[in-house]
Short mmCIF file of C-alpha atoms in Angstrom, two decimals:
data_model
loop_
_atom_site.label_atom_id
_atom_site.label_comp_id
_atom_site.label_asym_id
_atom_site.label_seq_id
_atom_site.Cartn_x
_atom_site.Cartn_y
_atom_site.Cartn_z
CA MET T 239 0.00 0.00 0.00
CA PHE T 240 2.81 2.39 0.91
CA SER T 241 4.58 1.73 -2.37
CA GLY T 242 1.37 2.45 -4.27
CA VAL T 243 0.90 5.77 -2.45
CA ALA T 244 4.54 6.70 -3.10
CA SER T 245 4.19 5.81 -6.74
CA SER T 246 1.04 7.92 -7.00
CA TRP T 247 2.75 10.90 -5.38
CA GLY T 248 5.79 10.46 -7.60
CA GLN T 249 3.72 10.47 -10.78
CA ARG T 250 1.76 13.47 -9.58
CA GLY T 251 4.94 15.40 -8.76
CA TRP T 252 6.50 14.52 -12.12
CA SER T 253 3.35 15.68 -13.92
CA ARG T 254 3.52 18.99 -12.06
CA LEU T 255 7.08 19.49 -13.25
CA THR T 256 6.47 18.53 -16.85
CA VAL T 257 3.07 20.12 -17.50
CA SER T 258 3.41 23.77 -18.54
CA ARG T 259 1.90 26.30 -16.20
CA SER T 260 0.41 29.69 -16.89
CA ALA T 261 2.26 32.78 -15.72
CA ARG T 262 -0.72 33.59 -13.52
CA ASP T 263 0.02 30.49 -11.40
CA TYR T 264 3.36 31.90 -10.22
CA SER T 265 3.57 34.14 -7.21
CA PRO T 266 4.78 37.74 -7.72
CA LEU T 267 8.01 36.93 -5.89
CA LEU T 268 8.78 33.94 -8.11
CA SER T 269 7.89 35.91 -11.23
CA LEU T 270 10.29 38.67 -10.14
CA ALA T 271 13.01 36.10 -9.51
CA LEU T 272 12.57 34.69 -13.00
CA PHE T 273 12.61 38.19 -14.50
CA ALA T 274 15.59 39.43 -12.45
CA PRO T 275 18.42 38.15 -14.74
CA LEU T 276 16.94 39.89 -17.79
CA LEU T 277 16.34 43.03 -15.76
CA LEU T 278 19.95 43.06 -14.54
CA LEU T 279 21.26 42.51 -18.06
CA LEU T 280 19.11 45.35 -19.41
CA SER T 281 20.19 47.64 -16.58
CA PHE T 282 23.92 47.10 -17.07
CA SER T 283 23.88 47.04 -20.87
CA PHE T 284 21.44 49.89 -21.59
CA LEU T 285 20.07 51.82 -18.62
CA TYR T 286 23.41 52.38 -16.88
CA PRO T 287 25.31 53.60 -20.00
CA VAL T 288 22.43 55.88 -21.02
CA GLY T 289 22.24 57.23 -17.48
CA ARG T 290 25.98 57.91 -17.48
CA LEU T 291 25.70 59.70 -20.83
CA LEU T 292 22.86 61.87 -19.56
CA ALA T 293 24.62 62.63 -16.29
CA GLY T 294 27.92 63.37 -18.05
CA SER T 295 26.29 65.73 -20.51
CA LEU T 296 24.58 67.69 -17.74
CA PHE T 297 26.85 67.38 -14.68
CA ALA T 298 30.44 67.41 -15.93
CA PRO T 299 31.72 68.70 -13.58
CA GLU T 300 28.62 70.65 -12.49
CA LEU T 301 25.17 71.42 -13.85
CA ASN T 302 25.72 72.90 -17.29
CA VAL T 303 23.32 73.05 -20.24
CA ASP T 304 25.69 74.99 -22.49
CA ARG T 305 26.45 71.84 -24.47
CA TYR T 306 22.82 71.46 -25.48
CA ILE T 307 22.57 75.17 -26.27
CA ARG T 308 25.70 74.88 -28.41
CA LEU T 309 24.23 71.90 -30.24
CA PHE T 310 21.10 73.82 -31.25
CA LEU T 311 22.76 77.18 -31.92
CA GLU T 312 25.58 76.00 -34.20
CA PRO T 313 24.15 75.14 -37.63
CA VAL T 314 26.70 72.42 -38.36
CA TYR T 315 25.29 70.07 -35.74
CA LEU T 316 21.71 70.61 -36.86
CA ARG T 317 22.77 69.91 -40.46
CA VAL T 318 24.40 66.67 -39.39
CA LEU T 319 21.28 65.68 -37.44
CA TRP T 320 19.05 66.50 -40.41
CA ARG T 321 21.35 64.63 -42.80
CA THR T 322 21.22 61.59 -40.51
CA PHE T 323 17.42 61.46 -40.56
CA GLU T 324 17.32 62.21 -44.28
CA ILE T 325 19.71 59.37 -45.15
CA ALA T 326 17.88 57.01 -42.79
CA PHE T 327 14.58 57.81 -44.51
CA VAL T 328 16.02 57.30 -48.01
CA VAL T 329 17.62 54.01 -46.94
CA MET T 330 14.29 52.86 -45.53
CA LEU T 331 12.52 53.65 -48.83
CA ALA T 332 15.25 52.03 -50.93
CA SER T 333 15.15 48.92 -48.74
CA PHE T 334 11.40 48.68 -49.20
CA VAL T 335 11.52 49.13 -52.99
CA LEU T 336 14.29 46.55 -53.37
CA GLY T 337 13.24 44.20 -50.59
CA TYR T 338 9.53 43.77 -51.17
CA PRO T 339 9.86 41.88 -54.49
CA VAL T 340 12.53 39.65 -52.97
CA ALA T 341 10.34 38.89 -49.94
CA LEU T 342 7.41 38.16 -52.24
CA ALA T 343 9.57 35.80 -54.32
CA MET T 344 10.81 34.03 -51.17
CA ALA T 345 7.22 33.46 -50.05
CA LYS T 346 5.92 32.30 -53.44
CA LEU T 347 8.80 30.21 -54.78
CA LYS T 348 9.15 26.54 -53.94
CA GLY T 349 11.98 24.05 -53.78
CA THR T 350 15.45 24.89 -55.03
CA TRP T 351 14.70 28.43 -56.17
CA ALA T 352 13.27 29.34 -52.77
CA ALA T 353 16.43 28.03 -51.09
CA ILE T 354 18.64 30.01 -53.48
CA VAL T 355 16.78 33.26 -52.84
CA ALA T 356 16.84 32.67 -49.07
CA ALA T 357 20.60 32.02 -49.21
CA CYS T 358 21.16 35.25 -51.16
CA VAL T 359 19.34 37.11 -48.39
CA LEU T 360 20.84 35.38 -45.35
CA ILE T 361 24.49 34.96 -46.37
CA PRO T 362 25.15 38.74 -46.55
CA LEU T 363 23.45 39.06 -43.15
CA TRP T 364 26.10 36.74 -41.68
CA THR T 365 28.95 38.76 -43.21
CA SER T 366 30.64 41.48 -41.20
CA VAL T 367 29.49 45.05 -41.84
CA LEU T 368 33.13 46.07 -42.06
CA VAL T 369 33.78 43.57 -44.85
CA ARG T 370 30.75 44.69 -46.82
CA SER T 371 31.71 48.35 -46.43
CA TYR T 372 35.24 47.67 -47.73
CA ALA T 373 33.70 45.77 -50.65
CA TRP T 374 31.86 48.94 -51.66
CA ILE T 375 35.13 50.87 -51.47
CA VAL T 376 36.69 48.38 -53.88
CA LEU T 377 33.74 48.76 -56.24
CA LEU T 378 33.36 52.55 -56.15
CA GLN T 379 36.90 53.87 -55.77
CA ARG T 380 38.61 55.87 -58.53
CA ASN T 381 40.23 52.79 -60.06
CA GLY T 382 37.53 50.43 -58.90
CA LEU T 383 35.45 47.96 -60.81
CA VAL T 384 32.60 50.34 -61.66
CA ASN T 385 34.84 53.08 -63.07
CA THR T 386 36.91 50.53 -64.97
CA VAL T 387 33.82 49.04 -66.64
CA LEU T 388 32.42 52.47 -67.51
CA GLN T 389 35.67 53.61 -69.10
CA GLU T 390 36.25 50.40 -71.04
CA ALA T 391 32.67 50.56 -72.34
CA GLY T 392 33.28 54.11 -73.56
CA LEU T 393 30.59 55.62 -71.36
CA THR T 394 33.03 57.89 -69.53
CA THR T 395 36.39 59.39 -70.43
CA ALA T 396 37.62 59.88 -66.86
CA PRO T 397 36.92 58.19 -63.54
CA LEU T 398 33.76 59.38 -61.84
CA ARG T 399 33.66 60.45 -58.24
CA LEU T 400 31.58 57.65 -56.78
CA ILE T 401 33.17 57.09 -53.39
CA TYR T 402 32.84 59.51 -50.46
CA THR T 403 29.44 60.73 -51.58
CA GLU T 404 25.98 60.62 -50.06
CA GLY T 405 24.84 58.26 -52.78
CA ALA T 406 27.60 55.81 -51.90
CA VAL T 407 26.55 55.91 -48.24
CA ILE T 408 22.92 55.24 -49.16
CA MET T 409 23.84 52.31 -51.43
CA ALA T 410 26.15 50.72 -48.86
CA MET T 411 23.71 51.16 -45.98
CA THR T 412 20.84 49.79 -48.07
CA HIS T 413 22.95 46.74 -48.90
CA VAL T 414 23.67 46.15 -45.22
CA LEU T 415 20.11 46.71 -43.97
CA LEU T 416 18.19 45.04 -46.79
CA PRO T 417 17.72 41.71 -44.93
CA TYR T 418 16.07 43.54 -42.03
CA MET T 419 13.39 44.70 -44.46
CA ILE T 420 13.05 41.44 -46.37
CA LEU T 421 12.61 39.02 -43.49
CA PRO T 422 9.63 40.72 -41.73
CA ILE T 423 7.83 41.18 -45.05
CA TYR T 424 8.52 37.55 -45.93
CA ALA T 425 7.07 36.42 -42.59
CA ALA T 426 3.94 38.53 -43.15
CA VAL T 427 3.39 37.34 -46.73
CA ARG T 428 3.77 33.72 -45.66
CA THR T 429 0.78 34.07 -43.35
CA ILE T 430 -1.55 35.19 -46.16
CA PRO T 431 -3.78 32.21 -47.13
CA ASP T 432 -3.52 31.18 -50.77
CA ASP T 433 -7.28 30.75 -50.85
CA LEU T 434 -7.75 34.52 -50.79
CA GLU T 435 -5.78 35.03 -53.99
CA ARG T 436 -7.48 32.09 -55.71
CA ALA T 437 -10.90 33.37 -54.72
CA ALA T 438 -10.10 36.86 -56.01
CA LYS T 439 -8.88 35.47 -59.34
CA ASN T 440 -11.99 33.30 -59.64
CA LEU T 441 -14.06 36.46 -59.22
CA GLY T 442 -12.26 38.08 -62.13
CA ALA T 443 -9.49 40.06 -60.40
CA GLY T 444 -6.24 40.49 -62.28
CA GLY T 445 -2.74 40.07 -60.91
CA TRP T 446 -2.27 43.75 -59.99
CA THR T 447 -5.71 43.94 -58.42
CA VAL T 448 -4.96 40.91 -56.25
CA PHE T 449 -1.66 42.47 -55.20
CA LEU T 450 -3.07 45.92 -54.43
CA ARG T 451 -6.27 44.74 -52.73
CA ILE T 452 -5.07 41.61 -50.90
CA THR T 453 -1.33 40.97 -50.78
CA LEU T 454 -0.08 44.48 -50.06
CA PRO T 455 -2.65 45.39 -47.36
CA LEU T 456 -2.24 42.09 -45.53
CA SER T 457 1.56 42.39 -45.64
CA LEU T 458 1.59 45.88 -44.12
CA PRO T 459 2.50 44.64 -40.60
CA GLY T 460 5.72 43.18 -42.04
CA VAL T 461 6.34 46.36 -44.04
CA PHE T 462 5.92 48.52 -40.94
CA ALA T 463 8.19 46.27 -38.86
CA GLY T 464 10.90 46.23 -41.54
CA ALA T 465 10.65 49.98 -42.09
CA LEU T 466 10.96 50.64 -38.37
CA MET T 467 14.00 48.39 -37.99
CA THR T 468 15.85 49.78 -41.01
CA PHE T 469 15.12 53.37 -40.03
CA ILE T 470 16.19 52.98 -36.40
CA LEU T 471 19.34 51.06 -37.34
CA SER T 472 20.23 53.65 -39.98
CA LEU T 473 20.20 56.44 -37.40
CA GLY T 474 23.03 54.85 -35.43
CA PHE T 475 25.23 53.66 -38.28
CA TYR T 476 28.91 54.38 -37.72
CA ILE T 477 31.24 52.12 -39.73
CA THR T 478 29.68 52.40 -43.19
CA PRO T 479 29.30 56.22 -43.29
CA ALA T 480 32.82 56.65 -41.91
CA LEU T 481 34.41 54.38 -44.53
CA VAL T 482 32.26 55.05 -47.59
CA GLY T 483 31.07 58.59 -46.93
CA GLY T 484 34.07 60.35 -45.48
CA PRO T 485 33.92 63.79 -43.84
CA ARG T 486 31.59 65.26 -46.48
CA THR T 487 28.70 63.00 -45.49
CA LEU T 488 29.10 63.15 -41.73
CA MET T 489 26.33 61.43 -39.74
CA MET T 490 25.53 61.56 -36.05
CA GLY T 491 27.19 58.25 -35.23
CA THR T 492 30.46 59.36 -36.82
CA LEU T 493 30.22 62.80 -35.20
CA ILE T 494 29.70 61.27 -31.76
CA GLY T 495 32.70 58.98 -32.32
CA GLN T 496 34.89 61.94 -33.31
CA GLN T 497 33.87 63.93 -30.25
CA ALA T 498 34.58 60.99 -27.93
CA THR T 499 37.77 59.49 -29.43
CA VAL T 500 39.45 62.33 -31.34
CA LEU T 501 38.51 65.51 -29.48
CA LEU T 502 38.01 63.68 -26.14
CA ASP T 503 34.96 65.84 -25.44
CA TRP T 504 32.93 63.18 -23.69
CA PRO T 505 30.30 65.55 -22.21
CA PHE T 506 29.45 66.97 -25.64
CA ALA T 507 29.45 63.48 -27.14
CA GLY T 508 26.98 62.53 -24.42
CA ALA T 509 24.80 65.51 -25.30
CA LEU T 510 24.79 64.49 -28.97
CA SER T 511 23.91 60.92 -27.99
CA VAL T 512 21.06 62.04 -25.74
CA VAL T 513 19.59 64.28 -28.46
CA LEU T 514 19.80 61.48 -31.03
CA LEU T 515 18.21 59.01 -28.60
CA ALA T 516 15.44 61.46 -27.70
CA ALA T 517 14.68 62.15 -31.37
CA THR T 518 14.65 58.41 -32.10
CA LEU T 519 12.27 57.67 -29.22
CA LEU T 520 10.01 60.53 -30.32
CA LEU T 521 9.83 59.20 -33.86
CA LEU T 522 9.27 55.70 -32.53
CA SER T 523 6.32 56.84 -30.44
CA VAL T 524 4.86 58.74 -33.40
CA PHE T 525 5.35 55.69 -35.60
CA ARG T 526 3.61 53.41 -33.10
CA LYS T 527 0.77 55.92 -32.76
CA ALA T 528 0.36 56.00 -36.52
CA LEU T 529 0.33 52.21 -36.66
CA SER T 530 -2.41 52.05 -34.06
CA PHE T 531 -4.79 53.51 -36.62
CA ASN T 532 -4.14 50.55 -38.88
CA LYS T 533 -6.53 47.73 -38.03
CA GLY T 534 -4.03 45.00 -38.87
CA VAL T 535 -1.23 46.29 -36.65
CA SER T 536 -3.07 47.84 -33.73
CA GLY T 537 -1.21 45.55 -31.39
CA VAL T 538 2.30 46.45 -32.53
#
């Protein structure tokens, strides 16, 4: 009898360990204990550095807001901030124009071709940003591949100035960030039932009508997610603008790096970082508010 009771208790205890439980079953103390490692990691990797930047920009060595006044009074810093947002917006648009057809092909193709397209998207994502930026230097430099082909084809008589331009920065950043646009759109398109497109075609809708009335609207959550990621990541880019753009296309990330490592003006670098972070959070909140009006992404 005792062995039967022990066996029953053992099975019951094992079932309690193996059966998943809802988060509501845990006590607040246990939930906090489970959440504590992530909270500590977030505090030391994000909250503490941001707090130090804010404190250093305001209290180094005492309360001083002259750095922020200098940032808004000197036109050069406002031009760099505007250029940063302008390039980020253009990169976001270019990534959408180039990435949407690729995401659509990934979702519609089958077999070998689908694997080939997916490999073309993922392999560059696994390559270092530094390597890809140097690849663009090799392509666009004065004696690079592009200028060599243009001259040998007779299209130009002298090398064109392709490197260290805003266009070069946009191309290189779009190349780096393109997977971040493709993958969310691909995930959204994959969730669209094929029955909707077949039903629309049976009712007489053409290919463009099906795309504009069904595919594009239902893929908007992926478009919004990809646009948000590419835009936010573009604002903080440092390596690619520094290598491909040079001093003529200075962006906020490069400017902050110069202030911190070259001029050793850490308080002003902190002020630039805080302004960029505040502008990014403001745009993020506006973006989320705009998305809340869309029925399909009200929960984003």
